[in-house]
mmCIF file with all atom_site columns, C-alpha atoms and ligand atoms in Angstrom:
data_model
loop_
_atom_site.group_PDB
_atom_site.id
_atom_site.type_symbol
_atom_site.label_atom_id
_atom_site.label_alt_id
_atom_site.label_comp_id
_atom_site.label_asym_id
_atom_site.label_entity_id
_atom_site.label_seq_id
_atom_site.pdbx_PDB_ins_code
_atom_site.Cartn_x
_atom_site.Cartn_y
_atom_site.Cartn_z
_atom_site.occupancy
_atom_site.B_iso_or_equiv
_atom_site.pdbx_formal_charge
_atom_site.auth_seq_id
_atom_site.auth_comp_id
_atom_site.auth_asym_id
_atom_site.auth_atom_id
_atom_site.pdbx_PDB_model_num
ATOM   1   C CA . UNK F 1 1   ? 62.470 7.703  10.768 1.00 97.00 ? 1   UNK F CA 1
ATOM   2   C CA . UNK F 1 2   ? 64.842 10.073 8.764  1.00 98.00 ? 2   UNK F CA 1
ATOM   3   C CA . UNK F 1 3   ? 68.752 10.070 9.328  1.00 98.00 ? 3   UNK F CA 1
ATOM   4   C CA . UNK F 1 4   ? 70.763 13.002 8.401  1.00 98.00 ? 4   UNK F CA 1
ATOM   5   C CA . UNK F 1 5   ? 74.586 12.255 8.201  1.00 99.00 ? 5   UNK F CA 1
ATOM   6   C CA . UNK F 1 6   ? 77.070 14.614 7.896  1.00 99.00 ? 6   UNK F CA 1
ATOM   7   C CA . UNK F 1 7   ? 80.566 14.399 7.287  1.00 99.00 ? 7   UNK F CA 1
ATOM   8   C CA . UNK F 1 8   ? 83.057 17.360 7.527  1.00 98.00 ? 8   UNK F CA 1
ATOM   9   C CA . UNK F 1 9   ? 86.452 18.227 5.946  1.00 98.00 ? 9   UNK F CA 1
ATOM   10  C CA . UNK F 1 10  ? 88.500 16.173 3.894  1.00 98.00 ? 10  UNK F CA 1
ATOM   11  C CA . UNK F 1 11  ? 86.119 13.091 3.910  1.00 98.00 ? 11  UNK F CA 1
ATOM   12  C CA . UNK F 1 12  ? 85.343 13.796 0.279  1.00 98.00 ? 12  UNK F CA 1
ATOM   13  C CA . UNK F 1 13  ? 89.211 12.954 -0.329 1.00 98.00 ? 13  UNK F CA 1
ATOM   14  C CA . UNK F 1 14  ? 88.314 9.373  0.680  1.00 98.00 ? 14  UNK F CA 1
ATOM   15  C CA . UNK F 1 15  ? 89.623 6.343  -1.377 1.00 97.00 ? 15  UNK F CA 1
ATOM   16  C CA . UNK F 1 16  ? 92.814 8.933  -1.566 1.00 97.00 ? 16  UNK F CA 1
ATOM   17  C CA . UNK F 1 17  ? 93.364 10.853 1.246  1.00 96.00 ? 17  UNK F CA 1
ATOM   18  C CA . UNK F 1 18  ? 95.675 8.675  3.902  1.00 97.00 ? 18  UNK F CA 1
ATOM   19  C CA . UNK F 1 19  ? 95.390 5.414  3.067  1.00 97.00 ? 19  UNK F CA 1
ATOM   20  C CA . UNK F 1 20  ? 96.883 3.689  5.132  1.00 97.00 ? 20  UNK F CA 1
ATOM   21  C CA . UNK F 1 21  ? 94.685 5.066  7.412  1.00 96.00 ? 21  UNK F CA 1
ATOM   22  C CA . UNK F 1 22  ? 91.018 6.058  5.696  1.00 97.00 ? 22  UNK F CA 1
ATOM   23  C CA . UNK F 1 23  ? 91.106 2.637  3.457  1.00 96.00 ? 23  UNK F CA 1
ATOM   24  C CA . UNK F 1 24  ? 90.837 2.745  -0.450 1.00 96.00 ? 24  UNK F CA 1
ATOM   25  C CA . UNK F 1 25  ? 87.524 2.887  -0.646 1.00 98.00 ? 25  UNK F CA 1
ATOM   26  C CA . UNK F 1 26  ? 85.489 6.373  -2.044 1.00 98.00 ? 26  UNK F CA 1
ATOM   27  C CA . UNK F 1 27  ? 83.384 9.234  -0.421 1.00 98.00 ? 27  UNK F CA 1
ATOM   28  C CA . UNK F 1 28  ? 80.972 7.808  -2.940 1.00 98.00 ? 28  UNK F CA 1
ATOM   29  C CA . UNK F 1 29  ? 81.547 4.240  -1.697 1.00 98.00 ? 29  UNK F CA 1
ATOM   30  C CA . UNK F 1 30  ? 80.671 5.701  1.925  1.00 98.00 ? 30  UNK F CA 1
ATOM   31  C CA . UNK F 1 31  ? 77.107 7.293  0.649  1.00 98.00 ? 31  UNK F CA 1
ATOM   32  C CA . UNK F 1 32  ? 76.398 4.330  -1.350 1.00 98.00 ? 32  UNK F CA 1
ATOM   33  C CA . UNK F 1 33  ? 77.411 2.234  2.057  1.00 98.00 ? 33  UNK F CA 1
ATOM   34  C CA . UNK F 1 34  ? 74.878 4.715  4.260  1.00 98.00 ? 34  UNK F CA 1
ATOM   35  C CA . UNK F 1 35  ? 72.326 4.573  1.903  1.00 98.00 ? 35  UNK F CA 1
ATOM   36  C CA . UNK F 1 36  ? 71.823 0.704  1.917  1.00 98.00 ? 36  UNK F CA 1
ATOM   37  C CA . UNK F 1 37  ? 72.365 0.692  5.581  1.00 98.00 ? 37  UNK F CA 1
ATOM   38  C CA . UNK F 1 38  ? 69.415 2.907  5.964  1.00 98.00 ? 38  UNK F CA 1
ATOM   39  C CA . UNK F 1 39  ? 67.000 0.470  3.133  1.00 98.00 ? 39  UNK F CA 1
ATOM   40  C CA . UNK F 1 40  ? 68.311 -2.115 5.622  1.00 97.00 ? 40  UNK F CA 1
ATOM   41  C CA . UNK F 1 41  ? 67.416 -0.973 8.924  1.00 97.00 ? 41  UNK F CA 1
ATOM   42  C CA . UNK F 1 42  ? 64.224 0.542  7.089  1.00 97.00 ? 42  UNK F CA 1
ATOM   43  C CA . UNK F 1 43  ? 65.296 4.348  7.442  1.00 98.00 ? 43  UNK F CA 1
ATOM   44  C CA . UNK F 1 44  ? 65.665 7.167  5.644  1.00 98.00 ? 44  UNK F CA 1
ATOM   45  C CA . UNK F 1 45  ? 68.968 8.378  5.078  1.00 98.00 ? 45  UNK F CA 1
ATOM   46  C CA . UNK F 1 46  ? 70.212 11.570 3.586  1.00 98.00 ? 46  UNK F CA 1
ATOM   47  C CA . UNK F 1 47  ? 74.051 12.304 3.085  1.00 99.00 ? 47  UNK F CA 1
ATOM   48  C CA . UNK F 1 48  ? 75.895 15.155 3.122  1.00 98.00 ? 48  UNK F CA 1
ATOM   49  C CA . UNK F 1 49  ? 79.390 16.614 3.169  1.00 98.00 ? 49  UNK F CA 1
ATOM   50  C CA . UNK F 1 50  ? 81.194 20.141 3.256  1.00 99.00 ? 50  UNK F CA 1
ATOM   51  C CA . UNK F 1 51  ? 84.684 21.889 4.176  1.00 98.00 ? 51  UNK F CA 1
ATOM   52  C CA . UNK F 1 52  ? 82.717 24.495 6.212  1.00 98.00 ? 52  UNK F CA 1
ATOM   53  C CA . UNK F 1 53  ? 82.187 24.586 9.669  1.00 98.00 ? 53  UNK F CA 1
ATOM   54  C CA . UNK F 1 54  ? 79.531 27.105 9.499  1.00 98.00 ? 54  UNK F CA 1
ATOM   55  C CA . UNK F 1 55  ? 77.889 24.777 6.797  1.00 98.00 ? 55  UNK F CA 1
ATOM   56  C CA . UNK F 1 56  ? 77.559 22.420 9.220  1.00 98.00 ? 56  UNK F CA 1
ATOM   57  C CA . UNK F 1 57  ? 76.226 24.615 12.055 1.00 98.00 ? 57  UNK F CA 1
ATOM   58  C CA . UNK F 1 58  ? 73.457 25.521 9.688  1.00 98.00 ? 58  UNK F CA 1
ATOM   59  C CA . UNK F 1 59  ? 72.825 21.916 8.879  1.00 98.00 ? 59  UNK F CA 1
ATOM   60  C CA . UNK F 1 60  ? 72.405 20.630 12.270 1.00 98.00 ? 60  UNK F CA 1
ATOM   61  C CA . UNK F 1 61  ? 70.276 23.545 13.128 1.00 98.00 ? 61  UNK F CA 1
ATOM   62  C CA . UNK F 1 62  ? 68.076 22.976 10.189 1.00 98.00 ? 62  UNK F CA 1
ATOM   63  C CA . UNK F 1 63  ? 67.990 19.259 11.267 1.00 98.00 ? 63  UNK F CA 1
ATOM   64  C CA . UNK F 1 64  ? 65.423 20.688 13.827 1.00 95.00 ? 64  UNK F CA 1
ATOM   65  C CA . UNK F 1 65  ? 61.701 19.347 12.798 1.00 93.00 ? 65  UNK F CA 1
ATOM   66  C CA . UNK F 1 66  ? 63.255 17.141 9.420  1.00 97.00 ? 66  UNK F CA 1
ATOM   67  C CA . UNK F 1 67  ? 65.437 14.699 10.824 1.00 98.00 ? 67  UNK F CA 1
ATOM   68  C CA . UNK F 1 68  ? 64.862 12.318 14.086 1.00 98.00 ? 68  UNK F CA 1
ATOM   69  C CA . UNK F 1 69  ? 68.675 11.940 14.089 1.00 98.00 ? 69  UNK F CA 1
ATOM   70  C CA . UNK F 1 70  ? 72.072 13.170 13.209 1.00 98.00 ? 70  UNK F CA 1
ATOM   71  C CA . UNK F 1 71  ? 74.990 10.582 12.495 1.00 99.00 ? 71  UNK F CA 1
ATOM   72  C CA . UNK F 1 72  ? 77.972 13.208 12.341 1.00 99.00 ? 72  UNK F CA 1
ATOM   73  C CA . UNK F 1 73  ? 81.740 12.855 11.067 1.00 99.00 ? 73  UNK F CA 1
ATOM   74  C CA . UNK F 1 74  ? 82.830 16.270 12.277 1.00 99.00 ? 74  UNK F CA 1
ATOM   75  C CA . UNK F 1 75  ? 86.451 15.346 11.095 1.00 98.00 ? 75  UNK F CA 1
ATOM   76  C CA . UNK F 1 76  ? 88.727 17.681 12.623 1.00 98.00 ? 76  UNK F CA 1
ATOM   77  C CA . UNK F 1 77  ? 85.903 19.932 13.554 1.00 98.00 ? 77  UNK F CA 1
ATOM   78  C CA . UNK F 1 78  ? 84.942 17.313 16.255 1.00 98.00 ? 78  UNK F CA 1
ATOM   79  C CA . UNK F 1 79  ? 88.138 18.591 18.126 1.00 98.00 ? 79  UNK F CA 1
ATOM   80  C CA . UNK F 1 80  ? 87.945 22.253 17.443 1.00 98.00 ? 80  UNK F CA 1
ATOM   81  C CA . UNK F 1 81  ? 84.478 23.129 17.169 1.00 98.00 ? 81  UNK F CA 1
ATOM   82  C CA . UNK F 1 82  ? 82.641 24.726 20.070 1.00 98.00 ? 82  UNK F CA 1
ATOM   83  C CA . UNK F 1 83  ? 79.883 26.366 17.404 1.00 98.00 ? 83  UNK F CA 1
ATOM   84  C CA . UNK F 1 84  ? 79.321 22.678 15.994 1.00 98.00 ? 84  UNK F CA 1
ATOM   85  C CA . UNK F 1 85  ? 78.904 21.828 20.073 1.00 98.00 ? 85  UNK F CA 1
ATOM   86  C CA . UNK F 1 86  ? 76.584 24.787 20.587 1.00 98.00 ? 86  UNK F CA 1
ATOM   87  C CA . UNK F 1 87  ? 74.491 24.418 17.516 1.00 98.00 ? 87  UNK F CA 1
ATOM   88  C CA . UNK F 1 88  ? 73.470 19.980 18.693 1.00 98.00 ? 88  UNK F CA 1
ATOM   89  C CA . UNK F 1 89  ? 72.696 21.713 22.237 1.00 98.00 ? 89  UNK F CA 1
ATOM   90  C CA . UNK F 1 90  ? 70.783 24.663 20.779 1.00 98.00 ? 90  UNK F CA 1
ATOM   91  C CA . UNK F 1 91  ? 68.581 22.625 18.469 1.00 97.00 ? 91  UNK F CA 1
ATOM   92  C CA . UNK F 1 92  ? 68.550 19.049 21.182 1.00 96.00 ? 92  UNK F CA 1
ATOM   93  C CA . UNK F 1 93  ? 69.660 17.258 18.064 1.00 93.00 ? 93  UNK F CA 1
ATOM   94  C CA . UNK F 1 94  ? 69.707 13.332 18.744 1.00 98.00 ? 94  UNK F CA 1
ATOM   95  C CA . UNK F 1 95  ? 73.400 12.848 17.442 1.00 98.00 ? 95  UNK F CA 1
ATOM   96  C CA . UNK F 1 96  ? 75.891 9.707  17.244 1.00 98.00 ? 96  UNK F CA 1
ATOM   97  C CA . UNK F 1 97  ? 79.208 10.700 16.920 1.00 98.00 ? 97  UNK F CA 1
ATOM   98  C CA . UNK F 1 98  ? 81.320 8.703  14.267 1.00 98.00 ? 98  UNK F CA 1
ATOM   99  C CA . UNK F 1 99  ? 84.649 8.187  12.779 1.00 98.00 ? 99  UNK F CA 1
ATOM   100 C CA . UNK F 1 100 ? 86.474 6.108  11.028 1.00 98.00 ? 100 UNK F CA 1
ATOM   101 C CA . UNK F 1 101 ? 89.696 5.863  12.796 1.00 98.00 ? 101 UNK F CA 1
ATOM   102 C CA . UNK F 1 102 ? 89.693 6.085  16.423 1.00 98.00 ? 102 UNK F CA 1
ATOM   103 C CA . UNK F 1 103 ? 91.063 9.342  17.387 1.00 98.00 ? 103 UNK F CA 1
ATOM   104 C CA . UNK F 1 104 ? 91.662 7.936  21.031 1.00 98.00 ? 104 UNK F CA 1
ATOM   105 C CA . UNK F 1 105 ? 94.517 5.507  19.428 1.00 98.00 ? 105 UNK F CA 1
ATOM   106 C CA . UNK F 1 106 ? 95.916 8.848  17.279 1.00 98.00 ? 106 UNK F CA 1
ATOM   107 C CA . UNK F 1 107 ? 97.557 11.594 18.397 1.00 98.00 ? 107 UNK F CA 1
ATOM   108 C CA . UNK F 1 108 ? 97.448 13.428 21.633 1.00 98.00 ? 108 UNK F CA 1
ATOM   109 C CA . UNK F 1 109 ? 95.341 16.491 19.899 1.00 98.00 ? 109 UNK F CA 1
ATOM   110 C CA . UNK F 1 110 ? 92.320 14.041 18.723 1.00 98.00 ? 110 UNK F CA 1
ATOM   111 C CA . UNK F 1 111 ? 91.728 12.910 22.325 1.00 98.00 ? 111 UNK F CA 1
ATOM   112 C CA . UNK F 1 112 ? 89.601 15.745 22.783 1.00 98.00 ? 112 UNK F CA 1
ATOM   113 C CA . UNK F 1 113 ? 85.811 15.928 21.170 1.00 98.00 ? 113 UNK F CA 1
ATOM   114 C CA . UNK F 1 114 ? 83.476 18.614 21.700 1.00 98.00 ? 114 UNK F CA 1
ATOM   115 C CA . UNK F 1 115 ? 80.976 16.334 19.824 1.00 98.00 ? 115 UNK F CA 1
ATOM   116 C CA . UNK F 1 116 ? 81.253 13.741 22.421 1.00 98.00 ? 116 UNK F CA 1
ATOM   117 C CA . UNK F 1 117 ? 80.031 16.053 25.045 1.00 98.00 ? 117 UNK F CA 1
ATOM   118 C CA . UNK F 1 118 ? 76.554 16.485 22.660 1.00 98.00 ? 118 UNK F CA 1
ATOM   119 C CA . UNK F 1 119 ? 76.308 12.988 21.375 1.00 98.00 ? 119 UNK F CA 1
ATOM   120 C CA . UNK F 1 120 ? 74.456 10.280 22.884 1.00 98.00 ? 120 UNK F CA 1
ATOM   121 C CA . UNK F 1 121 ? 76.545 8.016  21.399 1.00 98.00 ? 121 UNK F CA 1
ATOM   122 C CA . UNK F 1 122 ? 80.331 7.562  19.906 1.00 98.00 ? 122 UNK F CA 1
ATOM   123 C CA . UNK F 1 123 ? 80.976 5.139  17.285 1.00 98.00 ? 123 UNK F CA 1
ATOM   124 C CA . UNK F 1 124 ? 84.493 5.113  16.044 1.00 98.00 ? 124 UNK F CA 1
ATOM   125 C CA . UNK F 1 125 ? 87.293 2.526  14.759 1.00 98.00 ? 125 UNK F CA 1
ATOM   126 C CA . UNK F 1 126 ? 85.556 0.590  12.379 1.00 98.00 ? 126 UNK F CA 1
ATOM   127 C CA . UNK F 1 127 ? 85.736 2.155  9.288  1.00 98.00 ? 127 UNK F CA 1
ATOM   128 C CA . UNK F 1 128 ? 82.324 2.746  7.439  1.00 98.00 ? 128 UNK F CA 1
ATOM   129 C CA . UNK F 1 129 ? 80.990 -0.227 10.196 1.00 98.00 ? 129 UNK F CA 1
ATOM   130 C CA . UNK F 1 130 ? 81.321 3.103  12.334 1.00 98.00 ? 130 UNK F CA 1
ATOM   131 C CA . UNK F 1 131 ? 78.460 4.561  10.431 1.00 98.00 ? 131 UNK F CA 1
ATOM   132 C CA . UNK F 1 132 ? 76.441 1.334  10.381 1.00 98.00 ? 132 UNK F CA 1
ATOM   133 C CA . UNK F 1 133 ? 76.604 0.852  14.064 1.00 98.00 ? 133 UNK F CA 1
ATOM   134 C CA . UNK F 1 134 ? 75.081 4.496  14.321 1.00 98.00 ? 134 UNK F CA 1
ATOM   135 C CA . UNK F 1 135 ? 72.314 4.049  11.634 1.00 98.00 ? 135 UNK F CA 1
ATOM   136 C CA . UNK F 1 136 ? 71.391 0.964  13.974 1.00 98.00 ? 136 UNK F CA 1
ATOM   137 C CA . UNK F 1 137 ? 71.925 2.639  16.586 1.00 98.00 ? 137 UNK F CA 1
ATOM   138 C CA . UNK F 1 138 ? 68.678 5.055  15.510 1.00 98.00 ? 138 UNK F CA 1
ATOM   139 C CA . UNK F 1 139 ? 66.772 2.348  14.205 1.00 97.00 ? 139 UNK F CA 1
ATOM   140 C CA . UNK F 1 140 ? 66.724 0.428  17.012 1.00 94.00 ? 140 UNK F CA 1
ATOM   141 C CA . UNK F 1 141 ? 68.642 -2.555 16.124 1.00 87.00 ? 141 UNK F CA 1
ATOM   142 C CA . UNK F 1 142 ? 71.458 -2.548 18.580 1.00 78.00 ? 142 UNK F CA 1
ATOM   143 C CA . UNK F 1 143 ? 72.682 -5.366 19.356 1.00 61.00 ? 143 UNK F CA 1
HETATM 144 C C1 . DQA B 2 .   ? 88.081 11.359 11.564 1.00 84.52 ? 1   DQA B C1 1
HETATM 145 C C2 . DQA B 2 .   ? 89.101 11.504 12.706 1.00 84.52 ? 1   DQA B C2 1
HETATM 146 C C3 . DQA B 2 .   ? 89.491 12.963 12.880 1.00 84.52 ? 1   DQA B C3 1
HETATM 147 O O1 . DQA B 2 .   ? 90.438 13.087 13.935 1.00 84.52 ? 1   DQA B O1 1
HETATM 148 C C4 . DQA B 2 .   ? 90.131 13.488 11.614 1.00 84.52 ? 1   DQA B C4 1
HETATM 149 O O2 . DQA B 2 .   ? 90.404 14.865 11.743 1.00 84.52 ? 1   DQA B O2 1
HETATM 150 C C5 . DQA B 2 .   ? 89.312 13.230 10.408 1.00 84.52 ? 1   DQA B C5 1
HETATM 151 C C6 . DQA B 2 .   ? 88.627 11.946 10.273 1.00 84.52 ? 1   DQA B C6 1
HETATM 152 C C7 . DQA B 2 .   ? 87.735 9.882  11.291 1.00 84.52 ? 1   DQA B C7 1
HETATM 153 O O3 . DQA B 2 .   ? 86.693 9.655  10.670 1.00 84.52 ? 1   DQA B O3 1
HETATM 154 O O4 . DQA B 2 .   ? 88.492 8.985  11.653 1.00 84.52 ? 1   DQA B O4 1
HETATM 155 O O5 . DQA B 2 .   ? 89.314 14.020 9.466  1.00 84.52 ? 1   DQA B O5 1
HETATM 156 O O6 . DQA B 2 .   ? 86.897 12.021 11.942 1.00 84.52 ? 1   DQA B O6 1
#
């Protein structure tokens, strides 16, 4: 099985972007984390990142045929994005939605995820565990 996950803006200001909220710990420390997930759960797991929306519209359509799955950190696209929405739909991407936080506990304008409505799954609130739940999720080792 191969894994794409993508993470959108700002996540590559991890280990200094908020703290208090994102934790210490890297963008790199978050590959490294996915990576060893995926050699756990026997997977293959790419990562990627970008500031563009439209960069990820063209991943997840190009996910088509490559990937069995999409684990996807939409940041602040997840709340915004109708293309991102149209593109999983357009392409029936198998996608787990994840964050680190849990916008539900934020602020009134993350309560709202056009990912969700795509996503078989959400996995949010633990931190980089979010990302290991959804890698496990694909592998088939929920538990
Ligand atoms: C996030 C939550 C989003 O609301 C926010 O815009 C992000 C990060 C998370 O991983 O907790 O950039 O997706």
């Amino acid at each position: 099985m191969k894994i794409l996950v993508l993470n959108g803006p700002n996540l590559n200001l991890l280990g200094s972007r908020e703290v208090d909220l994102y934790g210490s710990a890297s963008y790199a420390d978050l590959v490294a984390h996915c990576r060893a997930e995926g050699e756990k759960a026997g997977v293959d797991v790419e990562v990627r990142q970008t500031n563009h929306e439209g960069v990820l519209v063209d991943w997840i359509q190009e996910s088509k045929d490559v990937f069995d799955a999409v684990v996807l950190n939409a940041a602040a696209y997840t709340h915004t994005s109708l293309a991102i929405y149209d593109a999983i739909k357009a392409v029936r991407a198998r996608v787990a939605e994840v964050h680190l936080t849990d916008p539900m506990e934020r602020e009134d304008f993350r309560r709202f995820s056009y990912v969700a409505l795509a996503a078989e799954r959400t996995f949010s609130g633990m931190g980089f565990g979010s990302y290991t739940a959804a890698i496990r999720h694909f592998a088939g080792k929920d538990s």
